[in-house]
mmCIF file of N, CA, C and O in Angstrom:
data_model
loop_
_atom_site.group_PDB
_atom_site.id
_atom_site.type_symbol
_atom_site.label_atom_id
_atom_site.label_comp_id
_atom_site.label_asym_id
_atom_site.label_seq_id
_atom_site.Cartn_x
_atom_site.Cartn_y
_atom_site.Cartn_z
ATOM 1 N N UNK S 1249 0.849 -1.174 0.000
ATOM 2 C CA UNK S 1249 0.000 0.000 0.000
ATOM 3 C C UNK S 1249 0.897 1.240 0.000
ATOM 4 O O UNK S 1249 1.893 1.180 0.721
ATOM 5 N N UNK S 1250 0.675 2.410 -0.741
ATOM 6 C CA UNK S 1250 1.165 3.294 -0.802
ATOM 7 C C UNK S 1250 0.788 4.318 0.086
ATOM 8 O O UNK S 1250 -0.388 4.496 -0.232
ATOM 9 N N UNK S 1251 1.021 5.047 0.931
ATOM 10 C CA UNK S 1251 0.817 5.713 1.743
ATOM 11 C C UNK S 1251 1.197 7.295 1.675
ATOM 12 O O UNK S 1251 2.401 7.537 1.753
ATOM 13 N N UNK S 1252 0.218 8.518 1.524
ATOM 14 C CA UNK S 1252 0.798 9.869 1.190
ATOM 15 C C UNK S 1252 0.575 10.430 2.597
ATOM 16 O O UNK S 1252 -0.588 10.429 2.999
ATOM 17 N N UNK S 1253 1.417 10.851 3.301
ATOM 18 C CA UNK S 1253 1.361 11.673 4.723
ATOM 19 C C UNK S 1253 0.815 12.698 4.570
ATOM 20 O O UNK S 1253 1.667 13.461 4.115
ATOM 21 N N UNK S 1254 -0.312 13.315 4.694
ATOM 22 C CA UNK S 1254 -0.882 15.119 4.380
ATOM 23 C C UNK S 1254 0.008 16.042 5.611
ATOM 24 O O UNK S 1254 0.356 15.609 6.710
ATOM 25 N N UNK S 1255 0.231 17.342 5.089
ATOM 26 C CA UNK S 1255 0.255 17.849 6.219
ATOM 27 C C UNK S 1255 -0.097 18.404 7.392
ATOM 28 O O UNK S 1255 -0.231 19.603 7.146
ATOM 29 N N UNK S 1256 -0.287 18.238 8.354
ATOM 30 C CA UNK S 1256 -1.199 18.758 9.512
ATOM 31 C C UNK S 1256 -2.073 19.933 8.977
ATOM 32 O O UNK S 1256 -1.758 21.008 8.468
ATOM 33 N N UNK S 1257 -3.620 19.203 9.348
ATOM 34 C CA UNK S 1257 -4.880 20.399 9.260
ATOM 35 C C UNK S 1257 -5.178 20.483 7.523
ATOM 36 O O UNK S 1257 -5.898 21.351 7.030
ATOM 37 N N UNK S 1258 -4.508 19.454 6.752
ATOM 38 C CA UNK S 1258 -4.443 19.081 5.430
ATOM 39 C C UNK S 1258 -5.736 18.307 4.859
ATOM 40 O O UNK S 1258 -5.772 17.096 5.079
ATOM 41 N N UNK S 1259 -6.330 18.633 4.462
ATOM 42 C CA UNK S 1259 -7.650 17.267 3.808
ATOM 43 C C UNK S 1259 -7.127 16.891 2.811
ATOM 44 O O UNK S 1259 -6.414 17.541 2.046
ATOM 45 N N UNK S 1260 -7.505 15.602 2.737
ATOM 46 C CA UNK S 1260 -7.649 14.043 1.976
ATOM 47 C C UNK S 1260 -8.320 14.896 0.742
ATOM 48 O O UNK S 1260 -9.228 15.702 0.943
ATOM 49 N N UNK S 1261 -7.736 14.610 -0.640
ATOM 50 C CA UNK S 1261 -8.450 15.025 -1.697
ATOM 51 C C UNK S 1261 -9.510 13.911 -1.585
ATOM 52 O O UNK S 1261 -9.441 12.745 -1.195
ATOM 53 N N UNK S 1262 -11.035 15.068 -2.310
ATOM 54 C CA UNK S 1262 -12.170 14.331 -2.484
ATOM 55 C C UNK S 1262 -11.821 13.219 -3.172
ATOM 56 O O UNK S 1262 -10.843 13.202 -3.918
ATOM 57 N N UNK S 1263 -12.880 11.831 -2.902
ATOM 58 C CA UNK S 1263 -12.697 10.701 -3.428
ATOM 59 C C UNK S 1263 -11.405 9.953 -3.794
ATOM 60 O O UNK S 1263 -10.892 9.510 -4.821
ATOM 61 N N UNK S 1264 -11.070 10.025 -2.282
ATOM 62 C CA UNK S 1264 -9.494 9.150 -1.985
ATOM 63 C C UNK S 1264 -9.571 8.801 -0.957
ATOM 64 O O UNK S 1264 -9.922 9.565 -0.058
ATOM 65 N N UNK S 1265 -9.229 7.368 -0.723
ATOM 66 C CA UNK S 1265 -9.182 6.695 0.360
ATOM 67 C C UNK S 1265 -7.973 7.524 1.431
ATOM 68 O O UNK S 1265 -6.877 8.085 1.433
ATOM 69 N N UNK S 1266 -9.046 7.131 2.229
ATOM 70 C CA UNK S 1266 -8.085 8.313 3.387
ATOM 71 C C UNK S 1266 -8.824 7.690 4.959
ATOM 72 O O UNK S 1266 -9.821 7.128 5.412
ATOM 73 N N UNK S 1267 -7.515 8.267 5.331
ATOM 74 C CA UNK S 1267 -7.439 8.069 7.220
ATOM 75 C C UNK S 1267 -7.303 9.137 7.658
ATOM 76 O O UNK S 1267 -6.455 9.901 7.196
ATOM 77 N N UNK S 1268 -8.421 9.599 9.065
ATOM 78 C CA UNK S 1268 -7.909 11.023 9.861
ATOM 79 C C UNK S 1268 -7.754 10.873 11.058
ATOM 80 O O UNK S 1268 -8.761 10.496 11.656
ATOM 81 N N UNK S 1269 -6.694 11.057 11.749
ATOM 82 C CA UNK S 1269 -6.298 10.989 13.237
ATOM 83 C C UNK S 1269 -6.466 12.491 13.624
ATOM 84 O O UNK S 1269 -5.830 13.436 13.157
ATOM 85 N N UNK S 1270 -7.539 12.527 14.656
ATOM 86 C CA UNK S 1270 -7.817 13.710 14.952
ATOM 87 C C UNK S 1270 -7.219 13.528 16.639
ATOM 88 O O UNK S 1270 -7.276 12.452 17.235
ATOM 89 N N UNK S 1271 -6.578 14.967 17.316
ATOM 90 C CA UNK S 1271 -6.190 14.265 18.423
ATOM 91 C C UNK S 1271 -6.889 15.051 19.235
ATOM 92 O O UNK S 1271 -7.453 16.023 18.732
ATOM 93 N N UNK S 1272 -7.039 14.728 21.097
ATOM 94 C CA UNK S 1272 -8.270 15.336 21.371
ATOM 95 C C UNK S 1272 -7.581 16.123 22.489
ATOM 96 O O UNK S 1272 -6.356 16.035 22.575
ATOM 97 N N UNK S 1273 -8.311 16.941 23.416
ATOM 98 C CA UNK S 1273 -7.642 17.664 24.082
ATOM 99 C C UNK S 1273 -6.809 16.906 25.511
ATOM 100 O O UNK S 1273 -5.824 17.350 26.100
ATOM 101 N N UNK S 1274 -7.466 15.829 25.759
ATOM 102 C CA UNK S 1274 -7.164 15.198 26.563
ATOM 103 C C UNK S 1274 -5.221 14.293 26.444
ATOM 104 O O UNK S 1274 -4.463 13.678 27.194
ATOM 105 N N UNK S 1275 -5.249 14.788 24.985
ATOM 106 C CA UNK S 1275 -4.109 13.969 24.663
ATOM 107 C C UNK S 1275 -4.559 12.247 23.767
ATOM 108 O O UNK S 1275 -3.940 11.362 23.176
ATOM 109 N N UNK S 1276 -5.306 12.403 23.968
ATOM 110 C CA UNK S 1276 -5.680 10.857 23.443
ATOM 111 C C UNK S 1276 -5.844 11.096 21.717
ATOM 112 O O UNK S 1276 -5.817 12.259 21.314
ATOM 113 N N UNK S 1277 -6.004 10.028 20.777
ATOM 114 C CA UNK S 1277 -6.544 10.348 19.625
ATOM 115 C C UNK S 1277 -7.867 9.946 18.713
ATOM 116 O O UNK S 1277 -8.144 8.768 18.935
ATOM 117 N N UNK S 1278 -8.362 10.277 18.191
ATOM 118 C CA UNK S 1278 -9.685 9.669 17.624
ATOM 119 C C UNK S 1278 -9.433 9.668 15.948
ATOM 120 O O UNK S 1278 -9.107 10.688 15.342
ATOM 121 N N UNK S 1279 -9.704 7.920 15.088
ATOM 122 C CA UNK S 1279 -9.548 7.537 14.230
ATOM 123 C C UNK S 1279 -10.664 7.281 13.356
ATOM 124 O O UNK S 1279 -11.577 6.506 13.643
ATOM 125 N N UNK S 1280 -10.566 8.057 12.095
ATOM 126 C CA UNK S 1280 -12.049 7.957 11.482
ATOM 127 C C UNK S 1280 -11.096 7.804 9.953
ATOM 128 O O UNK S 1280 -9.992 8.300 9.733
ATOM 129 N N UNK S 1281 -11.941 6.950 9.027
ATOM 130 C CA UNK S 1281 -11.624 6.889 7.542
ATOM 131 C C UNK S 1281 -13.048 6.161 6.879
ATOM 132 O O UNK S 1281 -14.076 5.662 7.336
ATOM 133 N N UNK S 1282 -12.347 6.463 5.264
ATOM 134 C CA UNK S 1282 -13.055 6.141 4.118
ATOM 135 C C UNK S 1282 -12.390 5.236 3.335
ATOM 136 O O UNK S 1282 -11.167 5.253 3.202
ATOM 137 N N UNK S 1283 -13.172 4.391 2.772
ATOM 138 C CA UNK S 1283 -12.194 3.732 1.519
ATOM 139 C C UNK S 1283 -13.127 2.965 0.729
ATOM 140 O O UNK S 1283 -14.204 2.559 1.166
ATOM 141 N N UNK S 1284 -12.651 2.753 -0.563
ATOM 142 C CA UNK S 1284 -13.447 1.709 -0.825
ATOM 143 C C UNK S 1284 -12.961 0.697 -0.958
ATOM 144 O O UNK S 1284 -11.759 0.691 -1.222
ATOM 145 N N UNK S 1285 -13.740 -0.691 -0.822
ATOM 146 C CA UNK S 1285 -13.673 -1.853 -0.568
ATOM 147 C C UNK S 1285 -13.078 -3.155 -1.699
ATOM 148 O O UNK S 1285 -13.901 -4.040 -1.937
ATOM 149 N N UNK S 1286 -11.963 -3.247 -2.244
ATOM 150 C CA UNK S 1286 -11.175 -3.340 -3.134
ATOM 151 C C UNK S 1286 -11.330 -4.877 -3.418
ATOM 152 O O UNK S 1286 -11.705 -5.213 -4.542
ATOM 153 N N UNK S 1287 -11.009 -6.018 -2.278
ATOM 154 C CA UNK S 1287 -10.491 -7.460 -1.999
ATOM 155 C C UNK S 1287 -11.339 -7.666 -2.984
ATOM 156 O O UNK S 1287 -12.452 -7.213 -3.251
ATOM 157 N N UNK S 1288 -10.358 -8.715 -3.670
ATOM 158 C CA UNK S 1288 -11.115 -10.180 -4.253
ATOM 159 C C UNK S 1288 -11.630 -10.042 -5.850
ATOM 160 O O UNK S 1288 -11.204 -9.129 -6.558
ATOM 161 N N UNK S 1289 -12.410 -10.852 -6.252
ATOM 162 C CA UNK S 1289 -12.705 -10.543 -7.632
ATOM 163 C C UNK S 1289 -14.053 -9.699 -7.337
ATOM 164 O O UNK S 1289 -14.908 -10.337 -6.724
ATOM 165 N N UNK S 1290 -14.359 -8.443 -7.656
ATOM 166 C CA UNK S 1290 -15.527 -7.906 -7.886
ATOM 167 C C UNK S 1290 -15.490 -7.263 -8.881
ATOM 168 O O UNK S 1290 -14.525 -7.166 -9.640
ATOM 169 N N UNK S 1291 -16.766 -6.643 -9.009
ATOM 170 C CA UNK S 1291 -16.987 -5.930 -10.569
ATOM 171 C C UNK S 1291 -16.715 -4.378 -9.755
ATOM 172 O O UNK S 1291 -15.750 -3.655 -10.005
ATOM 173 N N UNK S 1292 -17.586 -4.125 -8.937
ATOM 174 C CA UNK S 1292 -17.491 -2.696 -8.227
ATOM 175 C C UNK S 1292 -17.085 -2.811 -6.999
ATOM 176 O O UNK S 1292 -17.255 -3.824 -6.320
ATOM 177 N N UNK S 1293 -16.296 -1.383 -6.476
ATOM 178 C CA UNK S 1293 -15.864 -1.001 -4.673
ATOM 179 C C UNK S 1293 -16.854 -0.780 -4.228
ATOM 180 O O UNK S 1293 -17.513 0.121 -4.746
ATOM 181 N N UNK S 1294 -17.401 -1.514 -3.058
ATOM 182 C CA UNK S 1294 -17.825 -0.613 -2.109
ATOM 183 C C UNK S 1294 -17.713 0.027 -0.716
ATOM 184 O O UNK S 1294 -17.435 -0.687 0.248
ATOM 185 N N UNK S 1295 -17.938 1.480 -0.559
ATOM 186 C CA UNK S 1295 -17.465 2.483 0.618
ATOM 187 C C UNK S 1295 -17.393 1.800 1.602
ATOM 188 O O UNK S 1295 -18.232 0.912 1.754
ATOM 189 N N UNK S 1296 -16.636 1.951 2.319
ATOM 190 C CA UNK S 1296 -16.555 1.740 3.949
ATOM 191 C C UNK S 1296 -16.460 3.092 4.980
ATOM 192 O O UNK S 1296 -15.648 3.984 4.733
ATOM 193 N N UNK S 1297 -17.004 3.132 5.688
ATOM 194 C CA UNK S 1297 -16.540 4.224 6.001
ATOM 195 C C UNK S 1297 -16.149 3.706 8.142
ATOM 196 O O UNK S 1297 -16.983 3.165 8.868
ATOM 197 N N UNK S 1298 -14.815 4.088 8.541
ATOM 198 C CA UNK S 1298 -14.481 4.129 10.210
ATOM 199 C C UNK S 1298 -15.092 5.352 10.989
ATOM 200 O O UNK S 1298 -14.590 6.472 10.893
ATOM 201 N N UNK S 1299 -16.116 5.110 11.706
ATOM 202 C CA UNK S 1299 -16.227 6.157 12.788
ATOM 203 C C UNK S 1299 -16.088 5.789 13.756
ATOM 204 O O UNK S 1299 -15.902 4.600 14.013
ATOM 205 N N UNK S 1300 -16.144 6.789 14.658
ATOM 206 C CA UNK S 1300 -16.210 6.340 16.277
ATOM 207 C C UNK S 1300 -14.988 5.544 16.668
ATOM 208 O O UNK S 1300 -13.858 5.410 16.199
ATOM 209 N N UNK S 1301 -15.738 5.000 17.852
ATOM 210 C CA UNK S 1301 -14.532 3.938 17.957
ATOM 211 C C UNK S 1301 -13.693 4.490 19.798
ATOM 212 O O UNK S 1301 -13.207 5.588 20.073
ATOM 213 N N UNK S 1302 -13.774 3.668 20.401
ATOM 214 C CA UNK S 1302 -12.309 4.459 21.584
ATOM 215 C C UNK S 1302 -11.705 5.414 21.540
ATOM 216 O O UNK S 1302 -12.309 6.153 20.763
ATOM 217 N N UNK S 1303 -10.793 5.924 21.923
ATOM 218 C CA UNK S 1303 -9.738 6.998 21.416
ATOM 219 C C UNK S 1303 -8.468 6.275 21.640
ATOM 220 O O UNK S 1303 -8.460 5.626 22.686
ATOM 221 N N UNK S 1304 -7.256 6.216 20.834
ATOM 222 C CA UNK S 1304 -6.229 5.858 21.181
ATOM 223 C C UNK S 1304 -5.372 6.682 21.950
ATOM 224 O O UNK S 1304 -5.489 7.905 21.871
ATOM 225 N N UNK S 1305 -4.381 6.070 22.808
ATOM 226 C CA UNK S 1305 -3.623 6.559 23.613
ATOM 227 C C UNK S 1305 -2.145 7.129 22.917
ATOM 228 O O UNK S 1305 -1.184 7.450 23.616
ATOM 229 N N UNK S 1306 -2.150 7.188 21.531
ATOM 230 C CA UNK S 1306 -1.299 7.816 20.703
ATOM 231 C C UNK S 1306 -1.388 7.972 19.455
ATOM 232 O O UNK S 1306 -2.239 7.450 18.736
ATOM 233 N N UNK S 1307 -0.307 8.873 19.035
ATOM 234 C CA UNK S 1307 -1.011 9.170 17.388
ATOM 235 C C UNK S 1307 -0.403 7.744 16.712
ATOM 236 O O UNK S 1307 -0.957 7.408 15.665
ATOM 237 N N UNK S 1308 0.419 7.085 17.086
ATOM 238 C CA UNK S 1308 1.283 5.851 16.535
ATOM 239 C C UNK S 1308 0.124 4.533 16.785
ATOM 240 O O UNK S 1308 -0.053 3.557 16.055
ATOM 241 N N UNK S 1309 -0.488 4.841 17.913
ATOM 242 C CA UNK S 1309 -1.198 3.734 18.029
ATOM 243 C C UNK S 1309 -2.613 3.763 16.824
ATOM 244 O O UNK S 1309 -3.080 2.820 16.185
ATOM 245 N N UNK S 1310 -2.981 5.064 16.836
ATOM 246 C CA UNK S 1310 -4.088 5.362 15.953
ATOM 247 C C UNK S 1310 -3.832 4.848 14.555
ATOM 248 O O UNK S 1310 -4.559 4.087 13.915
ATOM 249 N N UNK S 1311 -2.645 5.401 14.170
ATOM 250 C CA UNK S 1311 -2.244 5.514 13.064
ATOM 251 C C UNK S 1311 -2.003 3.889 12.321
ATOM 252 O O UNK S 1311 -2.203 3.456 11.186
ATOM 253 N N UNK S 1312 -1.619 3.450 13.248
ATOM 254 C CA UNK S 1312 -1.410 1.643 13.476
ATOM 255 C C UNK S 1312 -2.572 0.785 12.674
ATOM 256 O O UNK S 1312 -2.542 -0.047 11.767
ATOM 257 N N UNK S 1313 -3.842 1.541 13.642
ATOM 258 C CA UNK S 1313 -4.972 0.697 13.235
ATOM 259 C C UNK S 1313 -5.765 1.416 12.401
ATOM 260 O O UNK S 1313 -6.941 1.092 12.236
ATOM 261 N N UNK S 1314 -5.139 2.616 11.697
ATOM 262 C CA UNK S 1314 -5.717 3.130 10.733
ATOM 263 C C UNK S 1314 -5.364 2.262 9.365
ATOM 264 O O UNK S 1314 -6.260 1.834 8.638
ATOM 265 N N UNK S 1315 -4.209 2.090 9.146
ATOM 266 C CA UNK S 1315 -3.378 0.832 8.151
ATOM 267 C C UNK S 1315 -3.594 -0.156 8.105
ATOM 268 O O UNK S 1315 -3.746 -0.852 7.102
ATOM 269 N N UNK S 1316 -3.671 -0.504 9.453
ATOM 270 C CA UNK S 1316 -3.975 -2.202 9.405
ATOM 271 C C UNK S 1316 -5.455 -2.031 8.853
ATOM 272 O O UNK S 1316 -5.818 -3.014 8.206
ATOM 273 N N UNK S 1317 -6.638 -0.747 8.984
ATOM 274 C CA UNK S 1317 -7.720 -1.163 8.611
ATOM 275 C C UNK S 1317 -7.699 -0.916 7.294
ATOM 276 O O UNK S 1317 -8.268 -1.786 6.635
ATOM 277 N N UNK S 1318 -7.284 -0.115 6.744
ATOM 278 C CA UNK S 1318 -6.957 0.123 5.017
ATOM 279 C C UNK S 1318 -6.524 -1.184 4.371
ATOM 280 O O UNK S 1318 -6.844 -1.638 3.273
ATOM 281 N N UNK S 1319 -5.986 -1.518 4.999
ATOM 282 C CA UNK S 1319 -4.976 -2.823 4.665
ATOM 283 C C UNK S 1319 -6.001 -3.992 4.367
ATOM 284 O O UNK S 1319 -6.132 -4.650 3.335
ATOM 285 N N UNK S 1320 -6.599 -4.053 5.405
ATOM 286 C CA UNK S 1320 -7.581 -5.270 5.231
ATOM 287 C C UNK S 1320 -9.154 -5.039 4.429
ATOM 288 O O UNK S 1320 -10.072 -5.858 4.484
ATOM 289 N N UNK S 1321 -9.185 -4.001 3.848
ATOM 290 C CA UNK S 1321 -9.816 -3.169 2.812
ATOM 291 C C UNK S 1321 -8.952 -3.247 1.350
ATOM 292 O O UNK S 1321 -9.323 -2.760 0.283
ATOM 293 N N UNK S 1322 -7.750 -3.964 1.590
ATOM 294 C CA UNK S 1322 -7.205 -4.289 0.041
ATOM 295 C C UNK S 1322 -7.213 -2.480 -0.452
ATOM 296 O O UNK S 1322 -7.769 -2.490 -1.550
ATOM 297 N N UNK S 1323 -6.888 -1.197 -0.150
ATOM 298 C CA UNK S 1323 -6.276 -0.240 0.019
ATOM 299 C C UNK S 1323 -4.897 -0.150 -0.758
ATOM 300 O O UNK S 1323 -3.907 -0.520 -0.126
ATOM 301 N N UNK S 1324 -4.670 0.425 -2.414
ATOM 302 C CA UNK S 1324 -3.849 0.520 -2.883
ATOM 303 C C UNK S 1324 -2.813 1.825 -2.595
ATOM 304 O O UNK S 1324 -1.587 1.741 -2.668
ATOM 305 N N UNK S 1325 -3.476 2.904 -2.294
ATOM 306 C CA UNK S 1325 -3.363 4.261 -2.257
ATOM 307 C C UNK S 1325 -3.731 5.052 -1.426
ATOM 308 O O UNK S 1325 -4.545 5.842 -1.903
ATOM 309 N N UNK S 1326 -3.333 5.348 0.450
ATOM 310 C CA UNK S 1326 -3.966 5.777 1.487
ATOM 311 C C UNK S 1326 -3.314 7.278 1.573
ATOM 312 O O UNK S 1326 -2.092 7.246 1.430
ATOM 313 N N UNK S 1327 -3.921 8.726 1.796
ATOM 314 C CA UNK S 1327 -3.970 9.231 1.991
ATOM 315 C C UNK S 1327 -4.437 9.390 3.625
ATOM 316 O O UNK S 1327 -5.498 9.313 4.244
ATOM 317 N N UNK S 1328 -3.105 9.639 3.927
ATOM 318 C CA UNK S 1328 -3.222 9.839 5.725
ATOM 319 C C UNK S 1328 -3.546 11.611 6.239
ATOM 320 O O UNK S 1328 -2.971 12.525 5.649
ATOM 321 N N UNK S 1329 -4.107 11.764 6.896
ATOM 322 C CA UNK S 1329 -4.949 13.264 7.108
ATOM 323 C C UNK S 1329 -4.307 13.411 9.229
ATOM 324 O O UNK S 1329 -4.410 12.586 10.137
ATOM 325 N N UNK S 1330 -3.951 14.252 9.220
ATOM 326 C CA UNK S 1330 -4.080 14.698 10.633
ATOM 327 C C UNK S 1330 -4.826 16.031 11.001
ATOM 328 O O UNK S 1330 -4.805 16.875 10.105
ATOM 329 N N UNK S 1331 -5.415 16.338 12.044
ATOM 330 C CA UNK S 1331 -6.070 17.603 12.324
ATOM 331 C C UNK S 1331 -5.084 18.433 12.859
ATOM 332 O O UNK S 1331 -4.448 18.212 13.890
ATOM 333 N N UNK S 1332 -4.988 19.337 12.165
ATOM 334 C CA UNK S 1332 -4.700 20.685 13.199
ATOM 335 C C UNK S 1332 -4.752 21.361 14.153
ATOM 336 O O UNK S 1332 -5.253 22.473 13.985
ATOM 337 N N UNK S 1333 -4.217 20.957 15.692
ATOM 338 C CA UNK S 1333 -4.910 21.282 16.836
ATOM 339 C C UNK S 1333 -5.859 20.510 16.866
ATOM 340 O O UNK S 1333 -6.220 19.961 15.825
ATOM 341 N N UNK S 1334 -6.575 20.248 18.212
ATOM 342 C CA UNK S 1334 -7.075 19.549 19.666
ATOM 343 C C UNK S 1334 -8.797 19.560 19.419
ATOM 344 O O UNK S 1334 -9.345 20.662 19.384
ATOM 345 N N UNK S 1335 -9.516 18.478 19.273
ATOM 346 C CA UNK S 1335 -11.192 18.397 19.238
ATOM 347 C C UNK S 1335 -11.401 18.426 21.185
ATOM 348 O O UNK S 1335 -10.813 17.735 22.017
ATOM 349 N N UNK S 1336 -12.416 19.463 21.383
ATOM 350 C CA UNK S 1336 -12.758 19.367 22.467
ATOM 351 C C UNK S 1336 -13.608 17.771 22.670
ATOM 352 O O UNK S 1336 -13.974 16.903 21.878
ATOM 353 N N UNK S 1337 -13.680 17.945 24.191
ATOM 354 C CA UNK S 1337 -14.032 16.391 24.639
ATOM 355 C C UNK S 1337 -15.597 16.741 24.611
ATOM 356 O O UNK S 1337 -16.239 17.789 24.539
ATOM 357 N N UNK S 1338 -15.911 15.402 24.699
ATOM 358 C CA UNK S 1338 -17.555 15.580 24.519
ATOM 359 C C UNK S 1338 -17.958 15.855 25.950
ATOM 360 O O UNK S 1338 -17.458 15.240 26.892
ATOM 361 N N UNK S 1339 -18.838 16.755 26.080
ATOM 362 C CA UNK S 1339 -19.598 16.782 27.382
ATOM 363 C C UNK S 1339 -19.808 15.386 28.135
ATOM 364 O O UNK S 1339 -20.289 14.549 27.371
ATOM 365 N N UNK S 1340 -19.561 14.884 29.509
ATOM 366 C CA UNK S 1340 -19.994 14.330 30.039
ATOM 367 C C UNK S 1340 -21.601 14.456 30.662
ATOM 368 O O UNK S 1340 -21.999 15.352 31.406
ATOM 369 N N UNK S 1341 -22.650 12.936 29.978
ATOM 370 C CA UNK S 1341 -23.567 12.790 30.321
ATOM 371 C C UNK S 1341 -23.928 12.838 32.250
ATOM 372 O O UNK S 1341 -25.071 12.655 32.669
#
């Protein structure tokens, strides 16, 4: 898999598989992507899309299971995205 690093606060050109490690104020990070769905013999991709999810306890760890999930999406061409500065935390219920 080929992998393009964006630069911080950089977006993923439209309609490109892409990963975004957004990191949060707490220090932790939150991992969201798109791709389409490549494996095997098909005629057409279809989207996947990562939301949600835990927050990781680093951008290395995020970034980890951002690949490994591209990866297992058969992912020729990943466009990696980081945010620019800190997502506030969600209100506690």
């Amino acid at each position: 898999m080929q992998i393009v690093k964006l630069p911080a606060g950089e977006p993923a050109p439209p309609d490109t598989d892409c990963i975004r490690i957004q990191e949060r104020k707490d220090g932790q990070f939150l991992l969201e992507g798109s791709v389409l769905f490549r494996c095997g013999d098909i005629d057409s991709a279809e989207s996947v899309s990562l939301v949600g999810g835990d927050p990781y306890p680093s951008y290395d760890d995020a970034e980890a299971a951002g690949l490994a999930w591209a990866d297992d999406h058969c992912v020729e061409t990943l466009h990696l995205a980081r945010s620019a500065g800190t997502q506030p935390l969600p209100d506690a219920a």
